[in-house]
C-alpha cells in the first residue's frame, strides 16, 4: 500500500502540472476570445439599435407619406366641392331667372287673353 501512495502523489503532482501547463497554454487565447466576444456583442447591440432606429424613421416617413396623400385628397375633394357649389349656385340663379321669366310670360299671356276677351266683348261700333 505504501508504494501506491507515492505514485498517487506523483500522479497528482503530474496532473496539477499538466493542468497548470494547459491553463498557461489556453488561458491567454481564451481571455482574448472572451474580450473579442464582448466587443462583438457590444457592436452587435449598437448595430441592432441603429437598425431599429432607422426602421422607426422609415415607418414615420411612410406614415408621413400616407398623411400627405390624405391631405392631397382633402385638397382635391375641396376643389371638387367648390366646383359643385359654384355649379349649384349657377343652376339656382338660372332657375330663379326662369321662374321670373315664366311668371312674366304667364302674366303677359293673361293680359293678352284679357285684352282679347275685352276686344271680343266690345261691340264693333267703331
CSV table of C-alpha atoms in Angstrom, one decimal:
chain,number,residue,atom,x,y,z
A,1,UNK,CA,0.0,0.0,0.0
A,2,UNK,CA,2.9,2.3,0.7
A,3,UNK,CA,4.0,2.0,-2.9
A,4,UNK,CA,0.7,3.2,-4.3
A,5,UNK,CA,0.6,6.4,-2.2
A,6,UNK,CA,3.8,7.9,-3.6
A,7,UNK,CA,2.6,7.1,-7.1
A,8,UNK,CA,-0.7,8.8,-6.4
A,9,UNK,CA,1.1,11.8,-5.1
A,10,UNK,CA,3.3,11.8,-8.1
A,11,UNK,CA,0.3,11.4,-10.3
A,12,UNK,CA,-1.5,14.2,-8.5
A,13,UNK,CA,1.6,16.5,-9.0
A,14,UNK,CA,1.8,15.5,-12.6
A,15,UNK,CA,-1.9,16.2,-13.1
A,16,UNK,CA,-1.5,19.6,-11.4
A,17,UNK,CA,1.5,20.4,-13.6
A,18,UNK,CA,-0.3,19.3,-16.7
A,19,UNK,CA,-3.4,21.3,-15.7
A,20,UNK,CA,-1.2,24.3,-15.0
A,21,UNK,CA,0.6,23.9,-18.3
A,22,UNK,CA,-2.8,23.6,-20.2
A,23,UNK,CA,-4.1,26.7,-18.4
A,24,UNK,CA,-1.0,28.6,-19.3
A,25,UNK,CA,-1.3,27.4,-22.9
A,26,UNK,CA,-5.0,28.0,-23.4
A,27,UNK,CA,-5.9,30.8,-20.9
A,28,UNK,CA,-4.5,33.7,-22.9
A,29,UNK,CA,-6.3,32.8,-26.2
A,30,UNK,CA,-9.5,32.1,-24.2
A,31,UNK,CA,-9.2,35.5,-22.5
A,32,UNK,CA,-8.6,37.2,-25.9
A,33,UNK,CA,-11.6,35.3,-27.4
A,34,UNK,CA,-13.7,36.4,-24.4
A,35,UNK,CA,-12.7,40.0,-24.9
A,36,UNK,CA,-13.4,39.8,-28.7
A,37,UNK,CA,-16.8,38.2,-27.9
A,38,UNK,CA,-17.6,41.1,-25.6
A,39,UNK,CA,-16.6,43.7,-28.2
A,40,UNK,CA,-18.6,41.9,-30.9
A,41,UNK,CA,-21.7,41.7,-28.6
A,42,UNK,CA,-21.4,45.4,-27.9
A,43,UNK,CA,-21.1,46.2,-31.7
A,44,UNK,CA,-24.0,43.9,-32.4
A,45,UNK,CA,-26.2,45.7,-29.9
A,46,UNK,CA,-25.1,49.1,-31.4
A,47,UNK,CA,-26.0,47.9,-34.9
A,48,UNK,CA,-29.3,46.5,-33.7
A,49,UNK,CA,-30.1,49.8,-32.1
A,50,UNK,CA,-29.2,51.7,-35.3
A,51,UNK,CA,-31.3,49.3,-37.4
A,52,UNK,CA,-34.3,49.7,-35.0
A,53,UNK,CA,-33.9,53.5,-35.2
A,54,UNK,CA,-33.7,53.5,-39.0
A,55,UNK,CA,-36.8,51.2,-39.2
A,56,UNK,CA,-38.7,53.6,-37.0
A,57,UNK,CA,-37.7,56.5,-39.2
A,58,UNK,CA,-38.8,54.6,-42.3
A,59,UNK,CA,-42.2,53.8,-40.7
A,60,UNK,CA,-42.6,57.5,-39.8
A,61,UNK,CA,-41.7,58.5,-43.3
A,62,UNK,CA,-44.3,56.0,-44.7
A,63,UNK,CA,-46.9,57.4,-42.2
A,64,UNK,CA,-46.0,60.9,-43.4
A,65,UNK,CA,-46.4,59.8,-47.0
A,66,UNK,CA,-49.8,58.4,-46.2
A,67,UNK,CA,-50.7,61.6,-44.3
A,68,UNK,CA,-49.5,63.7,-47.3
A,69,UNK,CA,-51.7,61.5,-49.6
A,70,UNK,CA,-54.7,62.1,-47.4
A,71,UNK,CA,-54.1,65.8,-47.3
A,72,UNK,CA,-53.8,65.9,-51.1
A,73,UNK,CA,-57.1,64.0,-51.2
A,74,UNK,CA,-58.6,66.6,-48.9
A,75,UNK,CA,-57.4,69.4,-51.2
A,76,UNK,CA,-58.8,67.6,-54.3
A,77,UNK,CA,-62.1,67.0,-52.6
A,78,UNK,CA,-62.3,70.6,-51.5
A,79,UNK,CA,-61.8,71.8,-55.1
A,80,UNK,CA,-64.5,69.4,-56.3
A,81,UNK,CA,-66.8,70.6,-53.6
A,82,UNK,CA,-66.2,74.2,-54.5
A,83,UNK,CA,-66.8,73.4,-58.2
A,84,UNK,CA,-70.1,71.7,-57.3
A,85,UNK,CA,-71.1,74.5,-55.1
A,86,UNK,CA,-70.4,77.0,-57.9
A,87,UNK,CA,-72.4,74.9,-60.3
A,88,UNK,CA,-75.3,74.6,-57.9
A,89,UNK,CA,-75.3,78.4,-57.4
A,90,UNK,CA,-75.4,79.0,-61.2
A,91,UNK,CA,-78.2,76.5,-61.6
A,92,UNK,CA,-80.1,78.2,-58.7
A,93,UNK,CA,-79.7,81.6,-60.4
A,94,UNK,CA,-80.9,80.1,-63.7
A,95,UNK,CA,-83.9,78.5,-62.0
A,96,UNK,CA,-84.8,81.8,-60.4
A,97,UNK,CA,-84.4,83.6,-63.7
A,98,UNK,CA,-86.6,81.0,-65.5
A,99,UNK,CA,-89.2,81.3,-62.7
A,100,UNK,CA,-89.3,85.1,-63.1
A,101,UNK,CA,-89.5,84.7,-66.9
A,102,UNK,CA,-92.2,82.1,-66.6
A,103,UNK,CA,-94.2,84.4,-64.2
A,104,UNK,CA,-93.7,87.3,-66.8
A,105,UNK,CA,-94.8,85.1,-69.7
A,106,UNK,CA,-97.8,83.9,-67.7
A,107,UNK,CA,-98.7,87.5,-66.8
A,108,UNK,CA,-98.3,88.6,-70.4
A,109,UNK,CA,-100.5,85.6,-71.5
A,110,UNK,CA,-103.2,86.6,-69.0
A,111,UNK,CA,-103.0,90.2,-70.2
A,112,UNK,CA,-103.3,89.1,-73.8
A,113,UNK,CA,-106.1,86.8,-73.0
A,114,UNK,CA,-107.9,89.5,-71.1
A,115,UNK,CA,-107.3,92.1,-73.9
A,116,UNK,CA,-108.5,89.5,-76.4
A,117,UNK,CA,-111.6,88.8,-74.3
A,118,UNK,CA,-112.2,92.5,-73.9
A,119,UNK,CA,-111.9,93.2,-77.6
A,120,UNK,CA,-114.3,90.4,-78.4
A,121,UNK,CA,-116.8,91.6,-75.9
A,122,UNK,CA,-116.8,95.2,-77.2
A,123,UNK,CA,-119.3,95.8,-80.0
A,124,UNK,CA,-117.8,96.6,-83.3
A,125,UNK,CA,-119.3,100.1,-83.3
A,126,UNK,CA,-116.2,101.9,-84.3
